[in-house]
Coordinates of C-alpha atoms and ligand atoms in Angstrom, one line a residue:
X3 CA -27.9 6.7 24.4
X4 CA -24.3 5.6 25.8
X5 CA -21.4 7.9 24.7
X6 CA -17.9 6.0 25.4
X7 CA -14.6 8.2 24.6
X8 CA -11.5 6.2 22.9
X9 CA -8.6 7.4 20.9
X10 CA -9.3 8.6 17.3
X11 CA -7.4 6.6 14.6
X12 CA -8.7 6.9 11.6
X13 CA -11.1 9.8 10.6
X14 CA -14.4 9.7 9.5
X15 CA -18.0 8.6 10.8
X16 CA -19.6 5.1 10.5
X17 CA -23.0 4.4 11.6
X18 CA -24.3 0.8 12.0
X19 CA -24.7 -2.4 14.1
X20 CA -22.4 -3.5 16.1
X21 CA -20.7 -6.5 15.8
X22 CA -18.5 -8.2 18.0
X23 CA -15.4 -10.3 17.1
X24 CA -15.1 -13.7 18.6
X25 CA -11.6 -14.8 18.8
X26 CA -11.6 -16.6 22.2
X27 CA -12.5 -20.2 22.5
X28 CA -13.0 -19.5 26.2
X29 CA -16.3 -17.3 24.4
X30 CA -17.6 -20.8 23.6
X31 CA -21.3 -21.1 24.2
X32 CA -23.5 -23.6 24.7
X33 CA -26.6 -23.8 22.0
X34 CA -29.6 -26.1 21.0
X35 CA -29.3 -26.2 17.3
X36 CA -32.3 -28.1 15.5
X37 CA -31.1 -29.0 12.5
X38 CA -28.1 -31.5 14.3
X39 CA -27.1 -32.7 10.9
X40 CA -26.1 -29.4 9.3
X41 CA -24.2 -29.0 12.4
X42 CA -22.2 -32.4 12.1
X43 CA -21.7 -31.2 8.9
X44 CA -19.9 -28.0 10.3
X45 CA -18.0 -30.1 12.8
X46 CA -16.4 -32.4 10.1
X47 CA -15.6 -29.9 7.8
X48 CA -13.6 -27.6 10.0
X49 CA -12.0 -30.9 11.8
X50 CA -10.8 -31.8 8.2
X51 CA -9.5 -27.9 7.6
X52 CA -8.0 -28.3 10.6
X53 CA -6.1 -31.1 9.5
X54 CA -4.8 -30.1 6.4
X55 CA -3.6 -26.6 8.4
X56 CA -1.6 -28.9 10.4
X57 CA -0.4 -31.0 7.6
X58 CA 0.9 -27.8 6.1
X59 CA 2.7 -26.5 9.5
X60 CA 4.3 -30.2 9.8
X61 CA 5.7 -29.8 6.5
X62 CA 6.7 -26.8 7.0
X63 CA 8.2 -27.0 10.4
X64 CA 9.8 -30.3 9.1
X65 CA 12.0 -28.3 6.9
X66 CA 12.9 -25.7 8.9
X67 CA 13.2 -27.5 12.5
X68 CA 13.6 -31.1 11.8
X69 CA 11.1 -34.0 11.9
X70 CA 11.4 -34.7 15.7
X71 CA 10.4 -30.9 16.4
X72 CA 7.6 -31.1 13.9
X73 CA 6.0 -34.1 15.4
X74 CA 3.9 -31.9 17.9
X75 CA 1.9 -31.2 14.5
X76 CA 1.5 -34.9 13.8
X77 CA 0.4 -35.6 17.2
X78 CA -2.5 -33.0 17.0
X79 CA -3.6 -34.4 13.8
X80 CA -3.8 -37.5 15.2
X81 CA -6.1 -35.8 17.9
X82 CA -8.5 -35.0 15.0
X83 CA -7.9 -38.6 13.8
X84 CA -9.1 -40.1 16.2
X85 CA -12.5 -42.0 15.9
X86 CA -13.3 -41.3 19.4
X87 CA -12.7 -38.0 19.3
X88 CA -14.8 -37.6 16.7
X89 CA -17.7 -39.8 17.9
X90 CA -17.7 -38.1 21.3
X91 CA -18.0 -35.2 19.2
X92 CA -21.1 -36.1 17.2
X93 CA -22.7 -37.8 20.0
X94 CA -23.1 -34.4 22.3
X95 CA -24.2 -32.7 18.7
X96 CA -27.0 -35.6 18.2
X97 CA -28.0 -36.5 21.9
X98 CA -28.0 -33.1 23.4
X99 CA -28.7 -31.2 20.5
X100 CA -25.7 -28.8 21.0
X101 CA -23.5 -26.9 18.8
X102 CA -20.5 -27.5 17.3
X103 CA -18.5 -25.6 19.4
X104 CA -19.4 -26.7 22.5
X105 CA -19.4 -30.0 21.6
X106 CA -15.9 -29.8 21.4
X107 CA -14.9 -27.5 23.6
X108 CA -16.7 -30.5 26.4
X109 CA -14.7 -33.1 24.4
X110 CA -11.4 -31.5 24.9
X111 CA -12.0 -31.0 28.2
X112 CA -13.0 -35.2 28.8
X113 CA -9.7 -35.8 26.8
X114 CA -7.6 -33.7 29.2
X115 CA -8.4 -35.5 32.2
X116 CA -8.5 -38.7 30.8
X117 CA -12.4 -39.4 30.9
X118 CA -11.9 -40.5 27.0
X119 CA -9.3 -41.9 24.8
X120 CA -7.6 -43.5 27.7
X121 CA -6.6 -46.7 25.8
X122 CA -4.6 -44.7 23.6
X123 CA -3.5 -42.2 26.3
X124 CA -3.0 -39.5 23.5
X125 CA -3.9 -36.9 25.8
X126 CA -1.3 -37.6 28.5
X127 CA 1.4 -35.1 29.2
X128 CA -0.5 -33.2 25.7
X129 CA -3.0 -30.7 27.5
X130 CA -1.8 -27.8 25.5
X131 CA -2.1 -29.8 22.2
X132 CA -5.4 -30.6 23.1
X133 CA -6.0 -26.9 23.9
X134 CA -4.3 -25.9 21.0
X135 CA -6.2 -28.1 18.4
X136 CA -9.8 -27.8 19.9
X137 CA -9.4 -23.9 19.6
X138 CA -8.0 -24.4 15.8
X139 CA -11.3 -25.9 15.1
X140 CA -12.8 -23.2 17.4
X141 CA -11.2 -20.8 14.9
X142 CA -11.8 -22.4 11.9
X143 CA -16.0 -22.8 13.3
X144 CA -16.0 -19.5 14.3
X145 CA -16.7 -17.9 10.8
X146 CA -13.1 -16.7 9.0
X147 CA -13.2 -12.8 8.4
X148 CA -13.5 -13.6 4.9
X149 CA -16.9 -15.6 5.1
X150 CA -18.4 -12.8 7.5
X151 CA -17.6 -10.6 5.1
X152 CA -18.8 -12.3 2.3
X153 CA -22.4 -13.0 4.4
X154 CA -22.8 -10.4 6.4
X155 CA -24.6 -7.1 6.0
X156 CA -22.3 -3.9 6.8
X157 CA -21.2 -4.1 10.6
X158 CA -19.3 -1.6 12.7
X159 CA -16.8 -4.6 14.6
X160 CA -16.0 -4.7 18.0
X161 CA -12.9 -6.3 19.6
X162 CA -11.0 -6.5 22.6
X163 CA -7.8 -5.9 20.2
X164 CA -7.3 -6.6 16.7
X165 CA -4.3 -7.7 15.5
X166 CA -2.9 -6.3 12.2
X167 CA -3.1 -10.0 10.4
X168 CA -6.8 -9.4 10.9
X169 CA -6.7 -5.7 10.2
X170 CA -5.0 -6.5 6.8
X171 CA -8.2 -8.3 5.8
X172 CA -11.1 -6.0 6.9
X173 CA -13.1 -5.6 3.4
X174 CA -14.1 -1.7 3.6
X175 CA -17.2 -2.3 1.5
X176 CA -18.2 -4.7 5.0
X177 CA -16.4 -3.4 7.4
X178 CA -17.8 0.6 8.2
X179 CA -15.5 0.6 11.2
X180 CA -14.2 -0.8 14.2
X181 CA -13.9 -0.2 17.4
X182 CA -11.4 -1.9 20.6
X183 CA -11.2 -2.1 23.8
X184 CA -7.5 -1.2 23.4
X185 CA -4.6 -0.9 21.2
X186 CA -2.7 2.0 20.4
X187 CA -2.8 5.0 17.6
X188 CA 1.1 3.9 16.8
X189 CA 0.4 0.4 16.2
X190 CA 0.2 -1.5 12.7
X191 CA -3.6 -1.9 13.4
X192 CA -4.2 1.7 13.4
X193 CA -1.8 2.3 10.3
X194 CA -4.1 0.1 8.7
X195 CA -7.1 1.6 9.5
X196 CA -5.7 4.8 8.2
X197 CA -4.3 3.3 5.5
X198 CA -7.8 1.8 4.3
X199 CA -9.6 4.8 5.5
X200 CA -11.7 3.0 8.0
X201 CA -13.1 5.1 10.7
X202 CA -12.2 3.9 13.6
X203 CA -11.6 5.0 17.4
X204 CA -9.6 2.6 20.1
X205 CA -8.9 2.2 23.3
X206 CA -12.5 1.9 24.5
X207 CA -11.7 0.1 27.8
X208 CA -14.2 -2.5 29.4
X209 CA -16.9 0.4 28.8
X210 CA -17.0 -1.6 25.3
X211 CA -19.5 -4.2 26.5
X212 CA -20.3 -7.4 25.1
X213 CA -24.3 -6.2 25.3
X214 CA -23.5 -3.8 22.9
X215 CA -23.5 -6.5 20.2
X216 CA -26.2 -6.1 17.8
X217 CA -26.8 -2.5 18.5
X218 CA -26.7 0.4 16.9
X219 CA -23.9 2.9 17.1
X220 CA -22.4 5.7 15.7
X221 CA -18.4 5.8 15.4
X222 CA -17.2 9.7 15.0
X223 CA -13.6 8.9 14.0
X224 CA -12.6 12.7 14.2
X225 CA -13.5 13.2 17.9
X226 CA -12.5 9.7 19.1
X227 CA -15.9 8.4 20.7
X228 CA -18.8 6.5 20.2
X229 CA -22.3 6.8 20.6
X230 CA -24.8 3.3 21.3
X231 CA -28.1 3.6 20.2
X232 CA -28.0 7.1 19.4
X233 CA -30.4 9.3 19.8
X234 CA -32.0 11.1 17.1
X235 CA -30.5 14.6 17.8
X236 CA -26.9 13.0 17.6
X237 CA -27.9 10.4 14.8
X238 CA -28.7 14.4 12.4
X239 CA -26.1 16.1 13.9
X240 CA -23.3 12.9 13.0
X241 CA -25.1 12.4 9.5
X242 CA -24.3 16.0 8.9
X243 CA -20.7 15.9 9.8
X244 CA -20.7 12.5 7.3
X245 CA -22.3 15.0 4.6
X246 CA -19.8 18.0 5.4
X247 CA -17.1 15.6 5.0
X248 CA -18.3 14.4 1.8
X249 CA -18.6 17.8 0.5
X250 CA -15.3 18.5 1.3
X251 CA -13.8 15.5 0.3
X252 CA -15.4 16.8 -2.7
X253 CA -14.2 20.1 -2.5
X254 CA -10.4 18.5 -2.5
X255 CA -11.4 16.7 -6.2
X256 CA -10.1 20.0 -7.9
X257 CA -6.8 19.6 -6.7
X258 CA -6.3 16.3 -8.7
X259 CA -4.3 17.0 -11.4
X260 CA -2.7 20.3 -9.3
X261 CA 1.4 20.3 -8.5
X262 CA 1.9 19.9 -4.9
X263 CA 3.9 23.2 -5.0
X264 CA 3.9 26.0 -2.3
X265 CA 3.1 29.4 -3.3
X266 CA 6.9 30.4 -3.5
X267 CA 7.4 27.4 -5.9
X268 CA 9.5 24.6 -3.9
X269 CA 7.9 22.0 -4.8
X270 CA 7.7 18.4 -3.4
X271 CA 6.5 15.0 -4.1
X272 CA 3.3 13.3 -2.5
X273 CA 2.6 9.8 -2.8
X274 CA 0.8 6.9 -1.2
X275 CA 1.2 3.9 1.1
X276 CA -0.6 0.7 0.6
X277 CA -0.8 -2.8 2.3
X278 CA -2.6 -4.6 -0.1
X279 CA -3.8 -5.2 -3.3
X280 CA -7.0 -3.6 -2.6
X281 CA -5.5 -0.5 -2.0
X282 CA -4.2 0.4 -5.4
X283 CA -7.4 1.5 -6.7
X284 CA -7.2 4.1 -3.8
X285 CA -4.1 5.4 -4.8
X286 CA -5.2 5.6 -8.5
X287 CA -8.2 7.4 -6.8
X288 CA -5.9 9.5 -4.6
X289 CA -4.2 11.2 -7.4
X290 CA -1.0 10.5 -5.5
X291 CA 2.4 10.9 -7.1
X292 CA 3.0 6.9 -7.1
X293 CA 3.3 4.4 -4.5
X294 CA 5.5 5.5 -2.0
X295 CA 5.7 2.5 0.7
X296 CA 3.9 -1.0 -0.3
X297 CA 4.0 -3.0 2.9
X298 CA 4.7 -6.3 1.0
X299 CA 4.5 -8.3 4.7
X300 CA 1.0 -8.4 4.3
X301 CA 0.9 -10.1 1.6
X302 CA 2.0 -12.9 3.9
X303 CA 0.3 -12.3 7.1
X304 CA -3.2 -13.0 4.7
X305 CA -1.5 -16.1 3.5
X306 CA -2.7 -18.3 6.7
X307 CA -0.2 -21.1 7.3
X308 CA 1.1 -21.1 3.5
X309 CA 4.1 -19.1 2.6
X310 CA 2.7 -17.0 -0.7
X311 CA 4.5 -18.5 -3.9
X312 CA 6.9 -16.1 -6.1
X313 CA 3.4 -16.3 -8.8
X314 CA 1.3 -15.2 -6.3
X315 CA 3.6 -12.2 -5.2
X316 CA 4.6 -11.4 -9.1
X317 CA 1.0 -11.3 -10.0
X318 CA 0.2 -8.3 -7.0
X319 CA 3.1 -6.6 -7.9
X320 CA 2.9 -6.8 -11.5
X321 CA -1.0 -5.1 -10.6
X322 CA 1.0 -2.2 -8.8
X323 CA 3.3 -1.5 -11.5
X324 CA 0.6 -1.7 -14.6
X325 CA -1.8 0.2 -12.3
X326 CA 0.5 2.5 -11.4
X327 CA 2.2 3.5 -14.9
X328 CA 5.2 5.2 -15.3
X329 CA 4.5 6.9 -11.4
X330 CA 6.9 4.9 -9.3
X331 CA 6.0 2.1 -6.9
X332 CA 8.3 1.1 -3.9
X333 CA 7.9 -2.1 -2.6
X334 CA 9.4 -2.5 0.6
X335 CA 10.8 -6.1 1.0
X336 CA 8.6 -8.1 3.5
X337 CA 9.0 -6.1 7.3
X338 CA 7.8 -9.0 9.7
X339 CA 8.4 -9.4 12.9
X340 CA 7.0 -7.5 16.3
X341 CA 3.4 -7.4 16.3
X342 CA 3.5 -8.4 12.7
X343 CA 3.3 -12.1 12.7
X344 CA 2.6 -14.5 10.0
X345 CA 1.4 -18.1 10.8
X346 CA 3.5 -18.9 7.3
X347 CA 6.7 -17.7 8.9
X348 CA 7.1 -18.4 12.6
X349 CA 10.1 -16.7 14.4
X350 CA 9.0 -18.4 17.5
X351 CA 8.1 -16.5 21.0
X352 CA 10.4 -13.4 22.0
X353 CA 10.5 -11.5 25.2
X354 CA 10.6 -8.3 23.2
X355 CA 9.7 -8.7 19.2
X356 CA 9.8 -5.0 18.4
X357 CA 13.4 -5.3 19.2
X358 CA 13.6 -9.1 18.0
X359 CA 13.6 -10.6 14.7
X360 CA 12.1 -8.1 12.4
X361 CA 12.4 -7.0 8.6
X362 CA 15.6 -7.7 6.8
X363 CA 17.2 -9.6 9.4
X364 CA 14.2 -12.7 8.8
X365 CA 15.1 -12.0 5.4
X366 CA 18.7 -12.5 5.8
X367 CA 17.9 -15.4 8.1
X368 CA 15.5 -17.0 5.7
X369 CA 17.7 -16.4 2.6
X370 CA 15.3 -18.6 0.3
X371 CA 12.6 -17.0 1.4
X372 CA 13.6 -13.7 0.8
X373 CA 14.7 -14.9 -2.8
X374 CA 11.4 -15.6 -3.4
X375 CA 10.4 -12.7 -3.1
X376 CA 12.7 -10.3 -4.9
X377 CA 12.3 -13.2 -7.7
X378 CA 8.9 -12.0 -7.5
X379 CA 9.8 -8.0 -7.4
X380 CA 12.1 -8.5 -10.2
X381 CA 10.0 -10.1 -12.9
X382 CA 7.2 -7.8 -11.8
X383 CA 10.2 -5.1 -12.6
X384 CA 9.3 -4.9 -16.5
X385 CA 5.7 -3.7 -16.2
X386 CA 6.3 -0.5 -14.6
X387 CA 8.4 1.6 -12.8
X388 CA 9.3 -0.4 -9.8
X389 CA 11.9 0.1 -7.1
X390 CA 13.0 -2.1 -3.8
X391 CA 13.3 -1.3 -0.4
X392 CA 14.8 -3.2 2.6
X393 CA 13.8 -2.5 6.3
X394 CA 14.7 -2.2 9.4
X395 CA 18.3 -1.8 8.2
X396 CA 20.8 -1.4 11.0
X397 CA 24.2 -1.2 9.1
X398 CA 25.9 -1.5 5.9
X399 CA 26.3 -5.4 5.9
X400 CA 22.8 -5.6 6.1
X401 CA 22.7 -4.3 2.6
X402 CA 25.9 -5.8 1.2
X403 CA 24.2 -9.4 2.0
X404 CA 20.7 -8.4 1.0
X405 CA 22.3 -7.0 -2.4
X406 CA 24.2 -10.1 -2.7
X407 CA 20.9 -12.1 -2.8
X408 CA 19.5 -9.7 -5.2
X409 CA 22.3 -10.3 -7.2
X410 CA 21.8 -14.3 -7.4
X411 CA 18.2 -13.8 -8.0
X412 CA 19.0 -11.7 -11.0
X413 CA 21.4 -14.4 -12.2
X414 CA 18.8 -17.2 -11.9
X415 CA 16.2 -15.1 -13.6
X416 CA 19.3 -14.2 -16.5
X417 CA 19.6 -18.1 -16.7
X418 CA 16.3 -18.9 -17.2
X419 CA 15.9 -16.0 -20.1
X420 CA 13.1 -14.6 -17.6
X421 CA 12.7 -10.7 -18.3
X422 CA 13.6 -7.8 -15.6
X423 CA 15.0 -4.6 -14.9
X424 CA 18.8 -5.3 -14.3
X425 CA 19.2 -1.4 -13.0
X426 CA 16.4 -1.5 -10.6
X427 CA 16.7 1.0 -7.7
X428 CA 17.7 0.0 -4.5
X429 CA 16.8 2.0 -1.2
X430 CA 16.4 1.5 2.3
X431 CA 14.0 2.3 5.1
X432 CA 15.8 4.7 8.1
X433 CA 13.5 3.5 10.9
X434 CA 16.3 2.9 13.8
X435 CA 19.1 5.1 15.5
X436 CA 21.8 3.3 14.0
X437 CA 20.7 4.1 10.3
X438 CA 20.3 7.4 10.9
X439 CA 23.8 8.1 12.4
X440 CA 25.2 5.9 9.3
X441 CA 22.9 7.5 6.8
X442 CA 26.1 9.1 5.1
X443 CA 27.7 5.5 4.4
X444 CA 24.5 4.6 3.2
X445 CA 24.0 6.7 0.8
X446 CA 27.4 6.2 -0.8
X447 CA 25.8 2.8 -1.3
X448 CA 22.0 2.7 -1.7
X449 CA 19.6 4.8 -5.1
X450 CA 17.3 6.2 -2.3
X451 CA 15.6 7.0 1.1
X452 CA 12.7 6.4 3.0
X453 CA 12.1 7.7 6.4
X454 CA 10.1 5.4 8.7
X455 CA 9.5 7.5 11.5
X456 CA 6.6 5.0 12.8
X457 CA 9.9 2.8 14.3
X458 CA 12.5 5.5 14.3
X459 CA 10.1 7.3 17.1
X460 CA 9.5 4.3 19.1
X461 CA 13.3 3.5 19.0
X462 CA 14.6 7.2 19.8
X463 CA 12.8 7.8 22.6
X464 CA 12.9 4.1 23.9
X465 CA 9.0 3.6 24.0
X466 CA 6.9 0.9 22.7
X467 CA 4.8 2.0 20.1
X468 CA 1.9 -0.6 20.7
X469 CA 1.9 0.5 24.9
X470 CA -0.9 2.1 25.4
X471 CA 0.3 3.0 29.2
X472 CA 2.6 5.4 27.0
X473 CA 0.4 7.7 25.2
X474 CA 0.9 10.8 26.8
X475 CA 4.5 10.4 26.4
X476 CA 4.9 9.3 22.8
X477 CA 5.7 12.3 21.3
X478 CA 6.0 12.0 17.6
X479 CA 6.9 15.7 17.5
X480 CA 10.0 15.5 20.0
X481 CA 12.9 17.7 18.7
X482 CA 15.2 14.6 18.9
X483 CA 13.5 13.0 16.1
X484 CA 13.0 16.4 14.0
X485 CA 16.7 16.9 14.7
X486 CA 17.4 13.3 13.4
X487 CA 15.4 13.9 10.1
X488 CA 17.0 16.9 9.0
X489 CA 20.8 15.0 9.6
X490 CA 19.7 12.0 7.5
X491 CA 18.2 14.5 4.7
X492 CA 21.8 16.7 5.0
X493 CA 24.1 13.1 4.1
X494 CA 21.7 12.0 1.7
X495 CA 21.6 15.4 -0.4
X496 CA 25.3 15.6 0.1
X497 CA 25.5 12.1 -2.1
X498 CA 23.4 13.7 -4.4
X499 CA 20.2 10.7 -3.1
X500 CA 16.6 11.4 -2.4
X501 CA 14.9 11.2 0.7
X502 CA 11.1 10.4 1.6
X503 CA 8.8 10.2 4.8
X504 CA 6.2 7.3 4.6
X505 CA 5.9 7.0 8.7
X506 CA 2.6 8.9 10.1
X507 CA 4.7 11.7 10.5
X508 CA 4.5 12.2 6.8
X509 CA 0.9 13.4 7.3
X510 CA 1.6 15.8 10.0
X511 CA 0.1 19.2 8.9
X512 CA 1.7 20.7 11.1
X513 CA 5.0 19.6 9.9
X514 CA 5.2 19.8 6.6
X515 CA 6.5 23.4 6.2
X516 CA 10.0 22.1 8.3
X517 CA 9.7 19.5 5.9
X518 CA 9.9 21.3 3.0
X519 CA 12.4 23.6 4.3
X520 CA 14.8 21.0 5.6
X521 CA 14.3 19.7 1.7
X522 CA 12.3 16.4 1.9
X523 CA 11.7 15.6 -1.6
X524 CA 8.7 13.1 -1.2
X525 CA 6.1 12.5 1.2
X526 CA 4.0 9.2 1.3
X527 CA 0.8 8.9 3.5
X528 CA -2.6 7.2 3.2
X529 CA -4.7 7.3 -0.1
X530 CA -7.2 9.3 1.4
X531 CA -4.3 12.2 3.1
X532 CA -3.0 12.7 -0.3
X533 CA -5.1 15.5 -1.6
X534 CA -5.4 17.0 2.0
X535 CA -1.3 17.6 2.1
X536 CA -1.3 18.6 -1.3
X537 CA -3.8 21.4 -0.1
X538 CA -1.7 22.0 2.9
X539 CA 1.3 22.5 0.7
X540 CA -0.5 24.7 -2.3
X541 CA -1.1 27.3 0.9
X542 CA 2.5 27.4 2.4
X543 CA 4.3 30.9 1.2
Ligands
LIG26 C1 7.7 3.2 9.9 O1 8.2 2.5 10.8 O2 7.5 4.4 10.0 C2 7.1 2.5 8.7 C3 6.7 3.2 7.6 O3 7.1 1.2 8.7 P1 5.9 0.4 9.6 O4 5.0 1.4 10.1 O5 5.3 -0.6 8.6 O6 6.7 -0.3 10.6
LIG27 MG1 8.7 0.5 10.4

């Protein structure tokens, strides 16, 4: 038995085989495959995905950069096109019985330096579009999530780092956890994990070893390590952890239905976040007091290359608010940007994307875009109890525009005789400095609050919440940033405005007494942390 130590980021135990992520085209292998057909097969039907992905990005890139900037798009397509490609392609499948993937992977290489294509001379000067489309069919061969999913038996995954567009579409009932190489507890990826209770520990380093695929292995989410190929002592002492947690996962069932009231009656409210549609059964499940933060950017980042359409997004939200009932459901205007990227919605390569294009100001950039969406929000408006929220907000202009849109959506929607809520609620996020120390203006302006202490750490004490160099001096506790919370809660009681935490800090145990005191009046956190605050508050005098 190995035991590797990580960082703990989501609770829980797993136990199962490991599997590890292949993202890298450089992971490429060579193998005989016998049935040479069915792989041709493979090879043309990913080459023609491939194609219509970059069909899609020249379209889209037409509109937003221009046809000459597009072109690149066209060019690779033409890669793909081109018979020789293809027969070069099929010729190493047939003759040397190889896969698909190496088949290309040699082809690329031949049309880098010339060896092929050279009456065309498509490959001149084009290295990285050759690069660029042999590992989109790499990608595309390489199994999507999805289809593992779908095939595959329940897996523990391994990676070196997963992004949070991949995080966002881990199925739970496949995935039993995951473990990385690195990556940080702050990062998107772990809010995730948390978020869909997958147990999960990070930060493995190179003692997560590609011979570890296929194995056994235990993941104790609580403690932070792993065990491969347990023995059987740890194997019944982990399966009895897994059954102690049940029963008191159990044990926190009779609290559904409870007030989340201390024992001196100041009472407080305690709802959930979400990321996806999956998630709303788990806050149904969690007994939580509504949906407190619905991070509607995901929606996008599972889109692939395709922006989703205002149906699409009406039809999720409309699930929230008929799900959800008369309990309330924020949904927090699309927050991409920094590590959360979207292939539908480029912002292009920034020296520094935490501090770069992020939340409202793509919005405001993208004004049509953003229309979209609260189009979306709106009509969704009449089948429940719905609210928005903007992000990342900086100062007030930010909201005057972003209202203005709102505004002209409701006016098309009023045109077209297309139901909504014309007195929706209107709140924004308090995730940087500058918010904070405007909060009062704000809340002359704005229904509501909603703490994002995730950002508004990382941006107080000047620290990248995805470093991992920075661990031991991210501290999410420093008095800077409870000082900070309890100004923001004095301006927006004083305009007579409520005021929630959905960042992790939200969860903190340990906190949630100053929170109460200081007068938070709502708390949002994970599904599966709701019933465990509502016992820590039930206890506090
Ligand atoms: C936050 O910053 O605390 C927050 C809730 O937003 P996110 O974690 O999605 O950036
Ligand atoms: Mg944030």
């Amino acid at each position: 038995m190995i035991t590797l130590t990580g960082k703990k980021v989501s609770e829980g135990i797993a136990v199962g085989k490991l599997s590890f992520y292949k993202r890298d085209a450089r992971e490429v292998r060579r193998i005989y495959v016998k049935d040479v057909e069915k792989e041709i097969q493979r090879f043309l039907k990913a080459r023609q995905k491939a194609v219509t992905e970059l069909k899609m990005l020249y379209d889209t890139a037409a509109k937003e950069v221009g046809d000459a900037n597009a072109a690149i798009f066209e060019m690779q397509q033409m890669i793909l096109e081109d018979q020789e490609f293809v027969d070069s392609v099929n010729s190493i499948i047939v003759e040397e019985k190889l896969n698909a993937e190496y088949a290309i992977q040699m082809v690329a290489e031949k049309y880098i330096t010339g060896e092929i294509s050279k009456e065309i001379n498509l490959a001149q000067g084009h290295e990285i579009d050759v690069k660029d489309v042999a590992s989109r069919v790499l990608r595309i061969l390489s199994r999507s999530w999805k289809d593992k999913m779908l095939m595959d038996e329940p897996f523990i995954l391994a990676a070196g780092e997963l992004y949070p567009s991949e995080a966002v579409q881990l199925d739970k009932s496949k995935v039993l956890g995951f473990v990385t190489r690195y990556g940080t507890i702050n990062s998107h990826t772990a809010v995730l994990a948390r978020t869909k209770g997958i147990p999960s520990v990070i930060g493995l380093g190179e003692a997560l070893k590609k011979d570890y695929d296929g194995k056994t292995i235990i993941v104790d989410g609580y403690e932070g390590k792993i065990y491969i190929e347990p023995d059987y002592t740890t194997l019944t002492k982990m399966k009895q952890k897994q059954d102690a947690n049940v029963t008191q996962v159990k044990s926190l069932e009779r609290l559904k239905g409870k007030e989340n009231v201390t024992q001196s009656g100041q009472k407080i409210d305690v709802c959930a976040n979400i990321g996806s549609r999956e998630d709303i059964e788990s806050v149904i499940r969690s007994d939580a007091g509504g949906i407190g933060l619905f991070r509607s950017e995901f929606l996008y980042m599972e889109n692939g290359v395709k922006l989703p359409t205002e149906e699409q997004q009406f039809q999720v939200y409309k699930l929230a608010a008929e799900s959800m009932g008369i309990k309330k459901v924020v949904i927090r205007t699309a927050d991409l940007g920094g590590e959360k990227r979207a292939d539908c919605l480029d912002v292009g390569k920034e020296m520094n994307p935490s501090m770069g294009m992020r939340g409202i100001r793509i919005s405001l950039e993208k004004e049509e875009v953003f229309k979209t969406q609260l189009r979306a929000i709106l009509r969704a408006s009449v089948y429940g109890n719905i609210s928005i929220m903007f992000p990342m907000i900086t100062a007030m202009e930010e909201v005057t525009k972003a209202r203005i849109i709102l505004e002209a959506a409701k006016r098309e929607l009023k045109a077209e005789k297309t139901p909504f809520d014309p007195e929706i609620a209107v709140g924004v996020m308090i995730e940087t400095p500058a918010a904070v120390m405007i909060s009062g203006e704000l809340a002359r302006e704005v229904d509501f609050f909603s703490i994002g202490t995730n950002d508004l750490t990382q941006f107080t004490l000047g620290m990248d919440r995805q470093n991992a160099k920075l661990g031991k001096y991210y501290n999410t506790r420093h008095s800077a940033l409870l000082k900070m919370i309890r100004i923001i809660a004095n301006n927006v009681h004083l305009e007579g405005k409520k005021i929630s935490i959905c960042g992790d800090l939200a969860a903190d145990l340990d906190l949630t007494e100053f929170f109460i005191q200081i007068g938070i009046d709502e708390l949002s956190v994970a599904p599966n942390q709701v019933l465990a605050l509502r016992k820590k508050i039930r206890e506090i005098q």
